[in-house]
Amino acid sequence: IRVCGLGVFGAGMATAISQAISFSILLFLYLRMAQSTISIRSISRDVREYLNICKVGFPSLIRQGLNSISGGILNNLTKAFGDAAIAAMSVVNRFSSLVMFVGLGIGQGFQPVASFNYRAKEYKRVKQGLIFTTVLGFCVVFVLASAGFLFADKIVYLFQKSEEVIRIGAPALRYATIGLLFLPLSVPVNMLYQSIRRAGVASFLSILRSGTTFIPTLLITTALWGLVGIQISQPIADILTGLCSIPFTV
């Protein structure tokens, strides 16, 4: 973007190039290390196989899709408060996404453990794995969220030097870090149900954070408290999602 001066087109091109490089690395590692081989003759002709793939992947589709929809609604509501507010919330969302992706990564590491052991009827291991993943996720998220809370001004400053953006973004980031502490209550259990092919429960848990709790919360808090409502909407949704996930963990 900066060196070649290609602007938005450069950002798009960089994304495409990075995806191609990532695919090449994964393909190389697969060909070198995998115990299986790719063969056209092995492609399944059983429709049920594809339905199972779609069934297991549907919660992830919902999660990603709702992130885009809720992000669009957030931007439209924030637009009324000026460019500084949009920039500030964009920074907060970047930091929150970073922490969430770490949590998702830990949860995805738990998925094959849960799947294999559930199929083998080793239910005790599944439970132990869920507890371990939840505790590990909380410890990691706590460290990252604490850094975000303590150094909120500096983190926003890294992205935007504007004083107005920092004024709006710093408290919003501190609110966000409180909500992030509840992520370990929702992410591992969501991954668990997805791994053991309980697609209905997994799909319900997937729509909580960015859909069922966030969108209504965003609309209500913005109508009541304006910009402050926008700042606190996601943390409230995260807290509600974590609390709603507890019965499914139990």
Short mmCIF file of C-alpha atoms in Angstrom, two decimals:
data_model
loop_
_atom_site.label_atom_id
_atom_site.label_comp_id
_atom_site.label_asym_id
_atom_site.label_seq_id
_atom_site.Cartn_x
_atom_site.Cartn_y
_atom_site.Cartn_z
CA ILE A 1 0.00 0.00 0.00
CA ARG A 2 2.64 2.52 1.03
CA VAL A 3 5.71 1.45 -0.93
CA CYS A 4 3.98 0.78 -4.25
CA GLY A 5 1.29 3.41 -3.75
CA LEU A 6 -1.51 1.08 -4.86
CA GLY A 7 -4.00 2.06 -2.16
CA VAL A 8 -7.11 -0.10 -1.78
CA PHE A 9 -6.20 -2.09 -4.89
CA GLY A 10 -2.87 -2.91 -3.22
CA ALA A 11 -4.71 -4.12 -0.11
CA GLY A 12 -6.85 -6.44 -2.21
CA MET A 13 -3.86 -7.71 -4.16
CA ALA A 14 -1.90 -8.31 -0.94
CA THR A 15 -4.81 -10.38 0.40
CA ALA A 16 -4.91 -12.50 -2.77
CA ILE A 17 -1.13 -13.02 -2.78
CA SER A 18 -1.07 -14.00 0.91
CA GLN A 19 -3.88 -16.50 0.36
CA ALA A 20 -1.99 -18.05 -2.57
CA ILE A 21 1.22 -18.30 -0.52
CA SER A 22 -0.65 -19.83 2.44
CA PHE A 23 -2.28 -22.41 0.16
CA SER A 24 1.10 -23.29 -1.38
CA ILE A 25 2.67 -23.80 2.06
CA LEU A 26 -0.21 -26.00 3.22
CA LEU A 27 -0.12 -28.04 0.01
CA PHE A 28 3.64 -28.54 0.34
CA LEU A 29 3.34 -29.68 3.96
CA TYR A 30 0.44 -31.98 3.05
CA LEU A 31 2.35 -33.67 0.23
CA ARG A 32 5.42 -34.09 2.45
CA MET A 33 3.82 -35.13 5.74
CA ALA A 34 0.25 -36.40 5.30
CA GLN A 35 -0.55 -40.10 5.62
CA SER A 36 -3.21 -39.86 2.92
CA THR A 37 -3.00 -38.93 -0.76
CA ILE A 38 -5.23 -36.85 -3.01
CA SER A 39 -6.93 -38.87 -5.73
CA ILE A 40 -9.82 -38.01 -8.05
CA ARG A 41 -10.98 -41.63 -7.79
CA SER A 42 -11.46 -41.17 -4.05
CA ILE A 43 -14.02 -38.36 -4.47
CA SER A 44 -17.23 -39.53 -2.82
CA ARG A 45 -20.39 -39.99 -4.86
CA ASP A 46 -22.52 -40.30 -1.73
CA VAL A 47 -24.69 -37.20 -1.24
CA ARG A 48 -24.84 -37.93 2.51
CA GLU A 49 -21.10 -37.26 2.79
CA TYR A 50 -21.58 -33.72 1.49
CA LEU A 51 -24.62 -33.17 3.69
CA ASN A 52 -22.54 -34.20 6.72
CA ILE A 53 -19.78 -31.77 5.71
CA CYS A 54 -22.32 -28.95 5.36
CA LYS A 55 -23.96 -29.93 8.65
CA VAL A 56 -20.69 -29.83 10.59
CA GLY A 57 -19.54 -26.61 8.90
CA PHE A 58 -22.85 -24.76 9.17
CA PRO A 59 -22.12 -23.22 12.62
CA SER A 60 -18.87 -21.74 11.27
CA LEU A 61 -20.77 -20.33 8.28
CA ILE A 62 -23.28 -18.70 10.62
CA ARG A 63 -20.50 -17.31 12.82
CA GLN A 64 -18.61 -15.71 9.93
CA GLY A 65 -21.75 -14.48 8.17
CA LEU A 66 -23.18 -12.81 11.27
CA ASN A 67 -19.83 -11.13 11.96
CA SER A 68 -20.13 -9.40 8.58
CA ILE A 69 -23.80 -8.47 9.05
CA SER A 70 -23.35 -7.14 12.59
CA GLY A 71 -20.23 -5.24 11.49
CA GLY A 72 -22.22 -3.52 8.77
CA ILE A 73 -25.00 -2.56 11.21
CA LEU A 74 -22.41 -1.25 13.68
CA ASN A 75 -20.76 0.92 11.01
CA ASN A 76 -24.09 2.35 9.87
CA LEU A 77 -25.14 3.27 13.40
CA THR A 78 -21.71 4.70 14.25
CA LYS A 79 -21.71 6.85 11.10
CA ALA A 80 -24.11 9.29 12.77
CA PHE A 81 -21.39 10.20 15.31
CA GLY A 82 -18.72 11.12 12.75
CA ASP A 83 -15.60 9.69 11.17
CA ALA A 84 -13.68 9.69 14.47
CA ALA A 85 -16.26 7.35 16.04
CA ILE A 86 -16.08 4.98 13.04
CA ALA A 87 -12.28 4.94 13.22
CA ALA A 88 -12.31 4.39 16.98
CA MET A 89 -14.73 1.47 16.86
CA SER A 90 -12.76 -0.01 13.96
CA VAL A 91 -9.64 -0.07 16.16
CA VAL A 92 -11.58 -1.64 19.04
CA ASN A 93 -12.98 -4.32 16.72
CA ARG A 94 -9.49 -5.11 15.41
CA PHE A 95 -8.18 -5.69 18.92
CA SER A 96 -11.26 -7.69 19.91
CA SER A 97 -10.94 -9.80 16.77
CA LEU A 98 -7.29 -10.52 17.58
CA VAL A 99 -8.22 -11.81 21.04
CA MET A 100 -11.21 -13.73 19.68
CA PHE A 101 -9.13 -15.40 16.98
CA VAL A 102 -6.71 -16.60 19.66
CA GLY A 103 -9.67 -18.06 21.53
CA LEU A 104 -11.01 -19.65 18.34
CA GLY A 105 -7.59 -21.12 17.63
CA ILE A 106 -7.47 -22.78 21.05
CA GLY A 107 -11.02 -24.03 20.52
CA GLN A 108 -10.16 -25.44 17.08
CA GLY A 109 -7.22 -27.27 18.63
CA PHE A 110 -9.71 -28.90 21.00
CA GLN A 111 -12.03 -30.03 18.18
CA PRO A 112 -10.14 -33.15 16.96
CA VAL A 113 -9.53 -34.19 20.58
CA ALA A 114 -13.25 -33.92 21.31
CA SER A 115 -14.28 -35.64 18.09
CA PHE A 116 -11.93 -38.64 18.35
CA ASN A 117 -12.62 -39.29 22.01
CA TYR A 118 -16.38 -38.83 21.70
CA ARG A 119 -16.48 -41.39 18.87
CA ALA A 120 -14.38 -43.75 21.01
CA LYS A 121 -16.87 -43.25 23.89
CA GLU A 122 -14.08 -41.78 26.05
CA TYR A 123 -16.46 -39.22 27.50
CA LYS A 124 -14.29 -38.51 30.52
CA ARG A 125 -11.50 -37.34 28.22
CA VAL A 126 -13.93 -35.11 26.35
CA LYS A 127 -14.99 -33.48 29.62
CA GLN A 128 -11.38 -33.08 30.77
CA GLY A 129 -10.50 -31.59 27.40
CA LEU A 130 -13.35 -29.09 27.63
CA ILE A 131 -12.32 -28.02 31.13
CA PHE A 132 -8.66 -27.71 30.13
CA THR A 133 -9.52 -25.70 26.98
CA THR A 134 -11.82 -23.38 28.92
CA VAL A 135 -9.21 -22.73 31.63
CA LEU A 136 -6.37 -22.29 29.12
CA GLY A 137 -8.54 -19.99 27.00
CA PHE A 138 -9.42 -17.87 30.01
CA CYS A 139 -5.75 -17.53 31.06
CA VAL A 140 -4.66 -16.45 27.58
CA VAL A 141 -7.61 -14.10 27.08
CA PHE A 142 -7.09 -12.63 30.56
CA VAL A 143 -3.49 -11.70 29.73
CA LEU A 144 -4.44 -10.12 26.38
CA ALA A 145 -7.52 -8.38 27.79
CA SER A 146 -5.51 -7.01 30.74
CA ALA A 147 -2.98 -5.53 28.33
CA GLY A 148 -5.82 -3.98 26.34
CA PHE A 149 -7.39 -2.51 29.48
CA LEU A 150 -4.16 -1.09 30.91
CA PHE A 151 -2.75 0.28 27.65
CA ALA A 152 -5.96 1.19 25.84
CA ASP A 153 -4.80 4.72 24.95
CA LYS A 154 -1.49 3.49 23.57
CA ILE A 155 -3.10 0.69 21.54
CA VAL A 156 -5.57 3.09 19.90
CA TYR A 157 -2.69 5.54 19.29
CA LEU A 158 -0.82 2.84 17.35
CA PHE A 159 -3.64 2.77 14.81
CA GLN A 160 -4.88 6.37 14.92
CA LYS A 161 -3.01 9.44 16.15
CA SER A 162 -6.13 11.62 16.32
CA GLU A 163 -6.98 12.85 19.82
CA GLU A 164 -10.71 12.53 19.10
CA VAL A 165 -10.31 8.92 18.01
CA ILE A 166 -8.31 8.15 21.16
CA ARG A 167 -10.93 9.89 23.32
CA ILE A 168 -13.67 7.66 21.91
CA GLY A 169 -11.63 4.50 21.35
CA ALA A 170 -9.82 4.16 24.69
CA PRO A 171 -12.93 3.75 26.91
CA ALA A 172 -14.58 1.58 24.24
CA LEU A 173 -11.54 -0.71 24.25
CA ARG A 174 -11.64 -0.96 28.05
CA TYR A 175 -15.32 -1.91 27.92
CA ALA A 176 -14.53 -4.47 25.22
CA THR A 177 -11.82 -6.18 27.29
CA ILE A 178 -14.34 -6.84 30.08
CA GLY A 179 -16.63 -8.60 27.64
CA LEU A 180 -13.75 -10.60 26.15
CA LEU A 181 -13.20 -12.32 29.50
CA PHE A 182 -16.47 -14.19 28.91
CA LEU A 183 -15.36 -15.62 25.55
CA PRO A 184 -13.82 -18.78 27.11
CA LEU A 185 -17.27 -19.64 28.46
CA SER A 186 -18.79 -19.71 24.97
CA VAL A 187 -16.12 -20.64 22.40
CA PRO A 188 -14.91 -24.07 23.69
CA VAL A 189 -18.42 -25.42 24.31
CA ASN A 190 -19.48 -24.21 20.87
CA MET A 191 -16.53 -26.06 19.33
CA LEU A 192 -17.42 -29.15 21.37
CA TYR A 193 -20.96 -29.44 20.02
CA GLN A 194 -19.71 -28.76 16.51
CA SER A 195 -17.11 -31.56 16.88
CA ILE A 196 -19.58 -34.18 18.08
CA ARG A 197 -22.02 -33.35 15.25
CA ARG A 198 -24.65 -31.69 17.42
CA ALA A 199 -25.19 -29.15 14.65
CA GLY A 200 -28.43 -27.73 16.08
CA VAL A 201 -26.90 -26.77 19.43
CA ALA A 202 -23.66 -25.62 17.78
CA SER A 203 -25.59 -23.41 15.35
CA PHE A 204 -27.60 -21.88 18.20
CA LEU A 205 -24.43 -21.11 20.14
CA SER A 206 -22.84 -19.65 16.99
CA ILE A 207 -25.60 -17.09 16.47
CA LEU A 208 -25.50 -15.81 20.05
CA ARG A 209 -22.47 -13.48 20.03
CA SER A 210 -22.91 -11.65 16.72
CA GLY A 211 -26.61 -12.22 16.22
CA THR A 212 -29.15 -13.03 18.92
CA THR A 213 -27.50 -10.97 21.65
CA PHE A 214 -25.40 -8.37 19.81
CA ILE A 215 -27.77 -6.95 17.19
CA PRO A 216 -30.73 -6.33 19.57
CA THR A 217 -28.33 -5.03 22.25
CA LEU A 218 -26.70 -2.67 19.74
CA LEU A 219 -30.03 -1.26 18.57
CA ILE A 220 -31.38 -0.82 22.11
CA THR A 221 -28.26 0.70 23.72
CA THR A 222 -27.66 3.07 20.79
CA ALA A 223 -31.25 4.31 20.99
CA LEU A 224 -30.93 4.85 24.76
CA TRP A 225 -27.38 6.17 25.20
CA GLY A 226 -26.06 7.13 21.76
CA LEU A 227 -22.32 6.75 21.34
CA VAL A 228 -21.87 5.23 24.80
CA GLY A 229 -24.44 2.62 23.82
CA ILE A 230 -22.36 1.71 20.79
CA GLN A 231 -19.25 1.43 22.97
CA ILE A 232 -20.87 -0.96 25.46
CA SER A 233 -23.04 -3.04 23.09
CA GLN A 234 -20.46 -5.71 22.19
CA PRO A 235 -19.23 -6.23 25.78
CA ILE A 236 -22.83 -6.69 26.94
CA ALA A 237 -23.39 -9.19 24.13
CA ASP A 238 -20.21 -11.07 25.07
CA ILE A 239 -21.31 -11.27 28.71
CA LEU A 240 -24.79 -12.50 27.77
CA THR A 241 -23.33 -15.06 25.34
CA GLY A 242 -20.98 -16.41 28.02
CA LEU A 243 -23.78 -16.71 30.57
CA CYS A 244 -26.14 -18.36 28.06
CA SER A 245 -23.41 -20.93 27.26
CA ILE A 246 -23.00 -22.10 30.85
CA PRO A 247 -26.03 -24.46 30.85
CA PHE A 248 -24.73 -26.14 27.69
CA THR A 249 -21.34 -26.65 29.36
CA VAL A 250 -23.01 -28.17 32.41
#
